[in-house]
Amino acid sequence: MCLAIPMRVVSGGELGAWCEGRGERRWIDLTLIGVQPQGAWLVAFRDVARQVLSADEAHALNLALDGLEAALRGETADLDAYFPDLVRRAPEIPGNLQSGDGDSER
Amino acid sequence: MAQVLVGKRAADAVAMVPRLFTICGRSQGVAAALACERATEIESEEIVRCARADLVDAEIAHEYLWRILLDWPRAVGDAGNTGLLAAARGQLSEALESAQWAMGYAPDGTVRRGSRWGDVRAKLRGLLAEDMMEGLPAALDDATHFNAWLATTKSSVAKIIARFRDVSAEMDRPGVPLLPPVTPEVAAGELARRLDVDGEFCAAPDWDGSPRETGARARQQSHPLVAELTRSLSSPVLPRLAARLVELAALLREERSARVGSTAIRPGDAIAWVETARGVLIHRATVEGERIARYQIVAPTEWNFHPRGALAVELEALRATDRGTLDRRVDLLVQSLDPCVTYGVEVGHA
């Protein structure tokens, strides 16, 4: 299914850059979003950069993908912790899952 | 993958889906909202339905323009038109932003505002008119006009498509039938039954005993141009490209094309479907209390890239006398089916 992974610019030039994300290192074409500084986050589709992400957005997406991997491993507990800004807190959610749950994107 | 949604409140699950499935995020989000709202007996208002249809249409336009201006040219060794694609994406992002409020579960009425998709379509028509759409949509009436367009137009897109036609001319006819449209009756009947009893259906779906092709060619199978090309050519590659042009031209002509729907299977249990750029996307939500008890997703890629599906059958039929020709044919074939992930090709010798 159409998953996208956040990639971080390691080195590169105007047309493309070596980017790393979730254990992958790929040459990403930057022509659609323009040159990006080292450390910038982006999402690519078939090795063409599609959009620039803020550090917060990249963190949220990485955390969501961690959650997906945890679910695929069969873990069922604590999955809310992977979506801290999206999952509404409820009285039965243990307090330790609510830490760091301050800002909301949506 | 949908397992991650189990145990969540319906509203939270709907918010999580577009983040997880970023590439077709709007279509995924709309499908999740429709399934969860139907399962919890929430009827959305007309303004919400319209904004969601705009999101799906704008996302389809975005995906088609990416294919036509970047992926198709690169598959035949051309650089593509990234400048035009970047300009079009700027317009499309305005349209997508303006209707974003409709993405969630039972959207809040106080944040509603008009979608800008109508204005953006007009701007896109102007932007694309000269280089890309020159001669369209008249050339899409039938195969005679289409072939004449390929032969004579100045459109850079026509030149790219002509190369697809030439390379695919000797490829063999496929053996995978087209997926019929999902209707409320089909969804509540056979589709629900398969999702209930067939544990493999989400990952490797088939219909009436065989894998099916989904996407623009299936949706446009009765369009005169697509039907004629399918009948007369030995390969489905060109009909697939033509079907996308037919749909893009209709989108830009302001014809409402979004095909979405939902139906209840039983109380707390519903199926939703959204026709996306890559084909039909199906979400099934079972809600108990206010939480998701079961969630199933059948993505279009699972139909077209089924182990015995369109790609597999057509790859098996590929023949070439040299590696270069084989590689080009494989690329064109894969591009015509539009995978949502990066792919690589390895060739073994029998």
Short mmCIF file of C-alpha atoms in Angstrom, two decimals:
data_model
loop_
_atom_site.label_atom_id
_atom_site.label_comp_id
_atom_site.label_asym_id
_atom_site.label_seq_id
_atom_site.Cartn_x
_atom_site.Cartn_y
_atom_site.Cartn_z
CA MET A 1 0.00 0.00 0.00
CA CYS A 2 1.01 3.59 -0.53
CA LEU A 3 3.35 4.18 2.40
CA ALA A 4 5.82 7.05 2.27
CA ILE A 5 8.87 7.28 4.48
CA PRO A 6 10.52 10.48 5.67
CA MET A 7 14.05 10.90 4.30
CA ARG A 8 16.70 13.27 5.59
CA VAL A 9 19.11 15.03 3.24
CA VAL A 10 22.69 13.87 3.85
CA SER A 11 24.55 15.44 0.94
CA GLY A 12 23.78 16.59 -2.54
CA GLY A 13 23.36 19.36 -5.04
CA GLU A 14 20.75 21.20 -7.06
CA LEU A 15 19.22 18.27 -8.88
CA GLY A 16 19.34 15.58 -6.26
CA ALA A 17 20.64 14.47 -2.91
CA TRP A 18 21.61 11.38 -0.99
CA CYS A 19 18.94 10.95 1.64
CA GLU A 20 18.54 8.54 4.53
CA GLY A 21 15.46 7.33 6.31
CA ARG A 22 14.40 4.21 8.20
CA GLY A 23 17.56 2.32 7.32
CA GLU A 24 17.50 3.22 3.63
CA ARG A 25 19.92 5.42 1.71
CA ARG A 26 18.73 6.60 -1.69
CA TRP A 27 19.51 9.22 -4.33
CA ILE A 28 16.46 11.45 -4.41
CA ASP A 29 15.60 13.74 -7.33
CA LEU A 30 14.96 17.28 -5.97
CA THR A 31 13.82 18.98 -9.16
CA LEU A 32 10.22 19.41 -8.01
CA ILE A 33 10.94 20.94 -4.60
CA GLY A 34 14.26 22.67 -5.25
CA VAL A 35 17.64 22.36 -3.55
CA GLN A 36 17.43 21.42 0.12
CA PRO A 37 19.97 21.99 2.90
CA GLN A 38 21.68 19.14 4.69
CA GLY A 39 19.40 17.89 7.45
CA ALA A 40 16.15 18.85 5.68
CA TRP A 41 13.36 16.30 5.79
CA LEU A 42 11.31 15.27 2.78
CA VAL A 43 8.93 12.65 1.44
CA ALA A 44 9.75 11.02 -1.88
CA PHE A 45 7.68 9.01 -4.34
CA ARG A 46 9.65 6.56 -6.49
CA ASP A 47 12.83 8.46 -5.65
CA VAL A 48 11.47 11.87 -6.62
CA ALA A 49 11.02 14.31 -3.70
CA ARG A 50 7.35 15.15 -3.32
CA GLN A 51 7.18 17.48 -0.35
CA VAL A 52 9.36 19.09 2.31
CA LEU A 53 8.53 18.14 5.90
CA SER A 54 9.17 20.10 9.06
CA ALA A 55 11.15 18.27 11.74
CA ASP A 56 7.89 17.86 13.71
CA GLU A 57 6.06 16.39 10.73
CA ALA A 58 8.93 13.99 10.03
CA HIS A 59 8.95 12.90 13.67
CA ALA A 60 5.18 12.32 13.64
CA LEU A 61 5.38 10.29 10.43
CA ASN A 62 8.31 8.21 11.70
CA LEU A 63 6.44 7.54 14.93
CA ALA A 64 3.32 6.50 12.98
CA LEU A 65 5.40 4.09 10.88
CA ASP A 66 6.92 2.69 14.10
CA GLY A 67 3.35 2.12 15.25
CA LEU A 68 2.48 0.33 12.04
CA GLU A 69 5.53 -1.93 12.40
CA ALA A 70 4.60 -2.64 16.02
CA ALA A 71 1.08 -3.63 14.93
CA LEU A 72 2.49 -5.87 12.18
CA ARG A 73 4.69 -7.58 14.81
CA GLY A 74 1.50 -8.40 16.65
CA GLU A 75 1.86 -5.88 19.45
CA THR A 76 -1.51 -4.60 20.58
CA ALA A 77 -0.73 -2.61 23.72
CA ASP A 78 0.29 1.04 23.79
CA LEU A 79 -0.23 1.72 20.07
CA ASP A 80 -1.80 5.08 20.96
CA ALA A 81 1.65 6.28 21.99
CA TYR A 82 2.67 6.26 18.32
CA PHE A 83 0.02 8.84 17.43
CA PRO A 84 0.23 11.22 20.42
CA ASP A 85 -1.21 14.23 18.61
CA LEU A 86 -4.03 12.35 16.88
CA VAL A 87 -5.42 9.95 19.44
CA ARG A 88 -7.71 11.69 21.89
CA ARG A 89 -6.78 11.11 25.48
CA ALA A 90 -9.34 9.21 27.45
CA PRO A 91 -9.59 8.42 31.18
CA GLU A 92 -8.63 4.76 30.72
CA ILE A 93 -5.36 5.53 28.92
CA PRO A 94 -2.50 5.12 31.38
CA GLY A 95 -0.76 8.31 32.35
CA ASN A 96 2.62 7.23 31.00
CA LEU A 97 1.22 7.33 27.45
CA GLN A 98 0.13 10.93 27.82
CA SER A 99 3.56 12.39 28.42
CA GLY A 100 4.77 14.76 25.69
CA ASP A 101 1.27 14.99 24.28
CA GLY A 102 1.06 18.74 24.09
CA ASP A 103 0.79 20.06 20.58
CA SER A 104 -1.71 19.22 17.92
CA GLU A 105 -1.31 19.54 14.15
CA ARG A 106 -4.92 19.21 13.22
CA MET B 1 -1.52 -2.90 8.07
CA ALA B 2 -5.00 -1.84 9.10
CA GLN B 3 -4.45 -3.75 12.34
CA VAL B 4 -2.94 -0.58 13.82
CA LEU B 5 -6.41 1.00 13.77
CA VAL B 6 -8.06 -1.68 15.93
CA GLY B 7 -9.08 -0.41 19.36
CA LYS B 8 -9.05 3.23 18.30
CA ARG B 9 -12.03 5.53 18.45
CA ALA B 10 -13.56 5.92 15.00
CA ALA B 11 -12.60 9.62 14.85
CA ASP B 12 -8.99 8.85 15.81
CA ALA B 13 -8.72 6.05 13.26
CA VAL B 14 -9.94 8.40 10.52
CA ALA B 15 -7.28 10.94 11.55
CA MET B 16 -4.52 8.30 11.53
CA VAL B 17 -5.18 6.90 8.06
CA PRO B 18 -3.95 9.86 5.92
CA ARG B 19 -0.74 10.04 7.95
CA LEU B 20 -0.01 6.35 7.45
CA PHE B 21 -0.86 6.26 3.76
CA THR B 22 0.65 9.52 2.59
CA ILE B 23 0.84 8.97 -1.16
CA CYS B 24 -2.93 8.80 -1.70
CA GLY B 25 -3.68 10.43 1.66
CA ARG B 26 -6.86 12.23 0.66
CA SER B 27 -8.47 9.21 -0.96
CA GLN B 28 -7.45 7.06 2.00
CA GLY B 29 -8.79 9.64 4.45
CA VAL B 30 -12.09 9.99 2.61
CA ALA B 31 -12.52 6.20 2.44
CA ALA B 32 -11.86 5.92 6.18
CA ALA B 33 -14.31 8.72 7.00
CA LEU B 34 -17.03 7.20 4.81
CA ALA B 35 -16.60 3.71 6.27
CA CYS B 36 -16.52 4.87 9.90
CA GLU B 37 -19.39 7.33 9.51
CA ARG B 38 -21.57 4.71 7.80
CA ALA B 39 -20.72 2.16 10.51
CA THR B 40 -21.74 4.65 13.22
CA GLU B 41 -24.82 5.84 11.29
CA ILE B 42 -23.61 9.39 10.68
CA GLU B 43 -25.01 10.91 7.52
CA SER B 44 -22.73 13.58 6.07
CA GLU B 45 -24.19 16.77 4.63
CA GLU B 46 -24.04 17.80 0.99
CA ILE B 47 -21.28 20.37 1.59
CA VAL B 48 -19.09 17.69 3.18
CA ARG B 49 -19.75 15.25 0.35
CA CYS B 50 -18.85 17.91 -2.25
CA ALA B 51 -15.64 18.92 -0.50
CA ARG B 52 -14.58 15.26 -0.23
CA ALA B 53 -15.32 14.69 -3.91
CA ASP B 54 -13.16 17.73 -4.69
CA LEU B 55 -10.33 16.26 -2.60
CA VAL B 56 -10.50 12.95 -4.46
CA ASP B 57 -10.70 14.66 -7.88
CA ALA B 58 -7.80 17.00 -7.12
CA GLU B 59 -5.70 14.10 -5.87
CA ILE B 60 -6.43 12.09 -9.03
CA ALA B 61 -5.45 15.12 -11.15
CA HIS B 62 -2.23 15.43 -9.14
CA GLU B 63 -1.33 11.77 -9.62
CA TYR B 64 -2.17 11.81 -13.36
CA LEU B 65 -0.12 14.94 -13.97
CA TRP B 66 2.81 13.34 -12.13
CA ARG B 67 2.55 10.28 -14.38
CA ILE B 68 2.08 12.24 -17.61
CA LEU B 69 4.67 14.97 -17.06
CA LEU B 70 7.36 13.02 -15.20
CA ASP B 71 7.01 9.22 -15.04
CA TRP B 72 5.94 8.51 -18.62
CA PRO B 73 8.63 10.72 -20.18
CA ARG B 74 11.34 9.18 -17.98
CA ALA B 75 10.19 5.67 -18.89
CA VAL B 76 11.09 6.45 -22.51
CA GLY B 77 14.33 8.28 -21.74
CA ASP B 78 13.02 11.86 -21.73
CA ALA B 79 13.63 14.33 -18.89
CA GLY B 80 9.96 15.19 -18.38
CA ASN B 81 8.50 18.61 -17.74
CA THR B 82 9.22 19.28 -14.08
CA GLY B 83 8.61 23.02 -14.44
CA LEU B 84 5.06 22.51 -15.64
CA LEU B 85 4.43 19.80 -13.04
CA ALA B 86 5.73 22.06 -10.25
CA ALA B 87 3.44 24.89 -11.42
CA ALA B 88 0.45 22.55 -11.61
CA ARG B 89 1.24 21.16 -8.14
CA GLY B 90 1.24 24.70 -6.77
CA GLN B 91 -2.30 25.15 -8.05
CA LEU B 92 -3.42 21.74 -6.84
CA SER B 93 -2.09 22.31 -3.35
CA GLU B 94 -4.40 25.34 -3.11
CA ALA B 95 -7.38 23.18 -4.04
CA LEU B 96 -6.39 20.42 -1.61
CA GLU B 97 -5.79 22.86 1.25
CA SER B 98 -9.16 24.55 0.70
CA ALA B 99 -11.11 21.30 1.15
CA GLN B 100 -8.87 19.76 3.81
CA TRP B 101 -11.44 20.50 6.53
CA ALA B 102 -13.69 17.76 5.12
CA MET B 103 -11.13 14.99 5.73
CA GLY B 104 -12.01 14.02 9.26
CA TYR B 105 -14.75 11.97 10.87
CA ALA B 106 -17.99 14.00 11.04
CA PRO B 107 -16.22 17.30 10.29
CA ASP B 108 -16.90 20.32 12.46
CA GLY B 109 -19.32 22.68 10.72
CA THR B 110 -17.69 25.81 12.07
CA VAL B 111 -14.52 25.39 10.00
CA ARG B 112 -16.22 24.88 6.64
CA ARG B 113 -15.28 27.03 3.73
CA GLY B 114 -15.68 26.84 0.00
CA SER B 115 -13.43 24.54 -1.96
CA ARG B 116 -11.19 26.24 -4.53
CA TRP B 117 -11.12 23.23 -6.86
CA GLY B 118 -13.38 24.96 -9.42
CA ASP B 119 -11.04 27.97 -9.74
CA VAL B 120 -7.98 25.75 -9.75
CA ARG B 121 -9.39 23.65 -12.58
CA ALA B 122 -9.82 26.76 -14.73
CA LYS B 123 -6.24 27.82 -13.99
CA LEU B 124 -4.94 24.33 -14.77
CA ARG B 125 -6.71 24.36 -18.13
CA GLY B 126 -4.85 27.54 -18.99
CA LEU B 127 -1.56 26.29 -17.63
CA LEU B 128 -1.68 22.96 -19.47
CA ALA B 129 -3.35 24.15 -22.68
CA GLU B 130 -0.35 24.89 -24.80
CA ASP B 131 2.24 22.23 -24.24
CA MET B 132 0.38 19.31 -22.82
CA MET B 133 -3.28 19.46 -23.75
CA GLU B 134 -2.86 20.89 -27.24
CA GLY B 135 -5.41 19.10 -29.43
CA LEU B 136 -7.24 17.62 -26.45
CA PRO B 137 -9.95 16.72 -25.64
CA ALA B 138 -11.11 16.41 -29.29
CA ALA B 139 -8.41 13.81 -29.94
CA LEU B 140 -9.94 11.57 -27.29
CA ASP B 141 -13.21 11.07 -29.20
CA ASP B 142 -12.11 7.87 -30.93
CA ALA B 143 -9.05 5.99 -32.18
CA THR B 144 -8.97 7.80 -35.55
CA HIS B 145 -8.70 11.21 -33.91
CA PHE B 146 -6.30 9.87 -31.28
CA ASN B 147 -3.91 8.36 -33.83
CA ALA B 148 -4.01 11.55 -35.89
CA TRP B 149 -3.19 13.52 -32.73
CA LEU B 150 -0.23 11.26 -31.97
CA ALA B 151 1.07 11.73 -35.51
CA THR B 152 0.65 15.47 -35.99
CA THR B 153 0.32 17.44 -32.76
CA LYS B 154 3.05 19.57 -31.21
CA SER B 155 2.06 18.31 -27.75
CA SER B 156 5.09 16.88 -25.94
CA VAL B 157 2.77 14.41 -24.23
CA ALA B 158 1.59 13.01 -27.56
CA LYS B 159 5.20 12.40 -28.58
CA ILE B 160 5.83 10.47 -25.34
CA ILE B 161 2.64 8.43 -25.78
CA ALA B 162 3.59 7.63 -29.38
CA ARG B 163 6.81 6.11 -28.07
CA PHE B 164 4.85 4.02 -25.57
CA ARG B 165 2.68 2.87 -28.50
CA ASP B 166 5.70 1.93 -30.62
CA VAL B 167 7.50 0.01 -27.87
CA SER B 168 4.34 -1.78 -26.73
CA ALA B 169 3.21 -2.65 -30.27
CA GLU B 170 4.65 -6.15 -30.13
CA MET B 171 3.63 -6.96 -26.58
CA ASP B 172 1.05 -9.68 -26.13
CA ARG B 173 -2.57 -9.42 -25.13
CA PRO B 174 -3.14 -9.98 -21.38
CA GLY B 175 -5.41 -12.50 -19.75
CA VAL B 176 -6.74 -10.58 -16.77
CA PRO B 177 -10.34 -9.32 -16.96
CA LEU B 178 -11.31 -5.85 -15.73
CA LEU B 179 -12.81 -5.32 -12.29
CA PRO B 180 -16.46 -4.24 -12.51
CA PRO B 181 -17.51 -1.11 -10.60
CA VAL B 182 -18.29 -1.46 -6.90
CA THR B 183 -21.98 -0.78 -6.23
CA PRO B 184 -23.83 -0.75 -2.89
CA GLU B 185 -25.33 -4.15 -3.78
CA VAL B 186 -21.94 -5.67 -4.63
CA ALA B 187 -20.34 -4.15 -1.52
CA ALA B 188 -23.03 -5.36 0.90
CA GLY B 189 -23.19 -8.75 -0.79
CA GLU B 190 -20.23 -10.54 -2.34
CA LEU B 191 -17.57 -8.05 -1.23
CA ALA B 192 -18.66 -8.22 2.41
CA ARG B 193 -18.80 -12.01 2.21
CA ARG B 194 -15.26 -12.24 0.83
CA LEU B 195 -13.94 -9.84 3.48
CA ASP B 196 -15.67 -11.96 6.17
CA VAL B 197 -14.44 -15.37 5.12
CA ASP B 198 -11.30 -14.95 3.01
CA GLY B 199 -8.24 -14.11 5.10
CA GLU B 200 -6.16 -13.51 1.95
CA PHE B 201 -8.61 -11.16 0.24
CA CYS B 202 -7.05 -7.87 1.42
CA ALA B 203 -3.54 -8.87 0.33
CA ALA B 204 -4.39 -10.81 -2.85
CA PRO B 205 -7.95 -10.06 -3.97
CA ASP B 206 -9.71 -11.75 -6.87
CA TRP B 207 -13.25 -11.61 -8.23
CA ASP B 208 -15.39 -14.41 -9.67
CA GLY B 209 -12.40 -16.71 -9.47
CA SER B 210 -9.77 -14.59 -11.22
CA PRO B 211 -7.49 -11.64 -10.52
CA ARG B 212 -8.77 -8.38 -11.99
CA GLU B 213 -7.37 -5.13 -13.33
CA THR B 214 -8.56 -1.96 -11.62
CA GLY B 215 -7.92 1.66 -12.57
CA ALA B 216 -8.70 4.07 -15.38
CA ARG B 217 -8.93 1.40 -18.11
CA ALA B 218 -11.45 -0.58 -16.08
CA ARG B 219 -13.49 2.55 -15.31
CA GLN B 220 -13.38 3.78 -18.92
CA GLN B 221 -13.79 0.41 -20.62
CA SER B 222 -16.93 1.55 -22.46
CA HIS B 223 -15.45 4.90 -23.58
CA PRO B 224 -15.24 4.77 -27.41
CA LEU B 225 -11.49 5.48 -27.56
CA VAL B 226 -10.51 3.10 -24.75
CA ALA B 227 -12.80 0.34 -26.04
CA GLU B 228 -11.47 0.67 -29.60
CA LEU B 229 -7.81 0.70 -28.54
CA THR B 230 -8.39 -2.31 -26.27
CA ARG B 231 -10.05 -4.19 -29.13
CA SER B 232 -7.52 -3.34 -31.80
CA LEU B 233 -4.16 -3.47 -30.00
CA SER B 234 -2.20 -6.48 -28.84
CA SER B 235 -1.15 -4.76 -25.59
CA PRO B 236 -3.18 -2.96 -22.91
CA VAL B 237 -0.41 -0.41 -22.30
CA LEU B 238 -1.70 2.28 -24.68
CA PRO B 239 -5.39 1.87 -23.65
CA ARG B 240 -4.30 2.41 -20.01
CA LEU B 241 -2.56 5.66 -20.89
CA ALA B 242 -5.47 6.81 -23.05
CA ALA B 243 -7.95 6.06 -20.25
CA ARG B 244 -5.99 8.33 -17.90
CA LEU B 245 -5.99 11.12 -20.48
CA VAL B 246 -9.77 10.68 -20.88
CA GLU B 247 -10.26 11.00 -17.13
CA LEU B 248 -7.88 13.96 -16.75
CA ALA B 249 -9.61 15.82 -19.59
CA ALA B 250 -13.00 15.20 -17.95
CA LEU B 251 -11.68 16.39 -14.58
CA LEU B 252 -10.39 19.60 -16.12
CA ARG B 253 -13.70 20.14 -17.99
CA GLU B 254 -15.34 20.38 -14.58
CA GLU B 255 -17.21 17.13 -14.87
CA ARG B 256 -17.74 15.67 -11.45
CA SER B 257 -15.92 12.36 -11.66
CA ALA B 258 -15.34 11.33 -8.06
CA ARG B 259 -16.86 7.92 -7.59
CA VAL B 260 -17.19 7.24 -3.90
CA GLY B 261 -19.75 5.37 -1.86
CA SER B 262 -20.48 3.49 1.31
CA THR B 263 -22.98 0.97 2.53
CA ALA B 264 -23.84 -0.68 5.82
CA ILE B 265 -23.39 -4.42 6.00
CA ARG B 266 -25.00 -4.78 9.40
CA PRO B 267 -25.26 -2.46 12.44
CA GLY B 268 -21.80 -1.11 13.29
CA ASP B 269 -20.24 -2.60 10.16
CA ALA B 270 -19.76 -0.81 6.84
CA ILE B 271 -17.81 -0.77 3.58
CA ALA B 272 -16.69 2.35 1.71
CA TRP B 273 -15.09 2.63 -1.71
CA VAL B 274 -13.24 5.42 -3.48
CA GLU B 275 -12.12 5.27 -7.11
CA THR B 276 -8.57 6.64 -6.95
CA ALA B 277 -5.94 7.32 -9.61
CA ARG B 278 -4.68 3.72 -9.28
CA GLY B 279 -8.06 2.03 -9.03
CA VAL B 280 -10.68 1.22 -6.46
CA LEU B 281 -9.75 1.60 -2.79
CA ILE B 282 -11.94 -0.32 -0.33
CA HIS B 283 -12.19 0.27 3.42
CA ARG B 284 -14.27 -1.86 5.79
CA ALA B 285 -14.83 -0.67 9.36
CA THR B 286 -16.46 -2.64 12.16
CA VAL B 287 -17.20 -0.46 15.18
CA GLU B 288 -18.20 -1.79 18.61
CA GLY B 289 -19.17 0.79 21.17
CA GLU B 290 -17.22 3.71 19.83
CA ARG B 291 -14.05 1.79 19.00
CA ILE B 292 -12.79 -0.01 15.91
CA ALA B 293 -13.15 -3.78 16.40
CA ARG B 294 -11.94 -4.72 12.91
CA TYR B 295 -10.52 -2.72 10.02
CA GLN B 296 -9.78 -3.99 6.52
CA ILE B 297 -8.30 -2.18 3.52
CA VAL B 298 -8.06 -3.48 -0.04
CA ALA B 299 -5.78 -1.14 -2.02
CA PRO B 300 -5.81 -0.94 -5.83
CA THR B 301 -2.18 -2.05 -6.00
CA GLU B 302 -3.18 -5.42 -4.50
CA TRP B 303 -5.42 -6.11 -7.53
CA ASN B 304 -3.01 -5.03 -10.26
CA PHE B 305 0.11 -6.48 -8.62
CA HIS B 306 -1.57 -9.71 -7.43
CA PRO B 307 0.79 -12.71 -7.82
CA ARG B 308 -1.39 -13.87 -10.75
CA GLY B 309 -2.64 -10.38 -11.66
CA ALA B 310 -2.26 -8.04 -14.61
CA LEU B 311 1.45 -7.33 -14.13
CA ALA B 312 2.41 -10.96 -13.54
CA VAL B 313 0.45 -12.27 -16.53
CA GLU B 314 1.72 -9.58 -18.87
CA LEU B 315 5.33 -9.95 -17.69
CA GLU B 316 5.15 -13.67 -18.39
CA ALA B 317 4.02 -12.93 -21.92
CA LEU B 318 6.88 -10.49 -22.61
CA ARG B 319 9.37 -11.57 -25.24
CA ALA B 320 12.40 -9.70 -26.56
CA THR B 321 15.52 -10.63 -28.47
CA ASP B 322 17.80 -8.35 -26.45
CA ARG B 323 18.06 -7.08 -22.89
CA GLY B 324 17.58 -3.40 -23.80
CA THR B 325 14.25 -4.05 -25.52
CA LEU B 326 13.12 -6.27 -22.67
CA ASP B 327 13.97 -3.61 -20.06
CA ARG B 328 12.06 -0.92 -22.00
CA ARG B 329 9.00 -3.13 -22.33
CA VAL B 330 9.05 -4.02 -18.64
CA ASP B 331 9.31 -0.33 -17.67
CA LEU B 332 6.42 0.64 -19.91
CA LEU B 333 4.28 -2.19 -18.63
CA VAL B 334 4.95 -1.33 -14.98
CA GLN B 335 4.38 2.38 -15.60
CA SER B 336 1.08 1.66 -17.32
CA LEU B 337 -0.11 -0.05 -14.12
CA ASP B 338 1.32 2.69 -11.87
CA PRO B 339 2.72 1.01 -8.75
CA CYS B 340 2.67 3.10 -5.59
CA VAL B 341 6.14 1.95 -4.53
CA THR B 342 9.63 2.00 -6.00
CA TYR B 343 10.34 -1.07 -8.10
CA GLY B 344 13.40 -2.81 -9.48
CA VAL B 345 13.77 -5.32 -12.29
CA GLU B 346 15.93 -8.45 -12.15
CA VAL B 347 16.18 -10.68 -15.19
CA GLY B 348 16.98 -14.37 -14.91
CA HIS B 349 17.87 -16.59 -17.85
CA ALA B 350 15.97 -19.83 -18.33
#
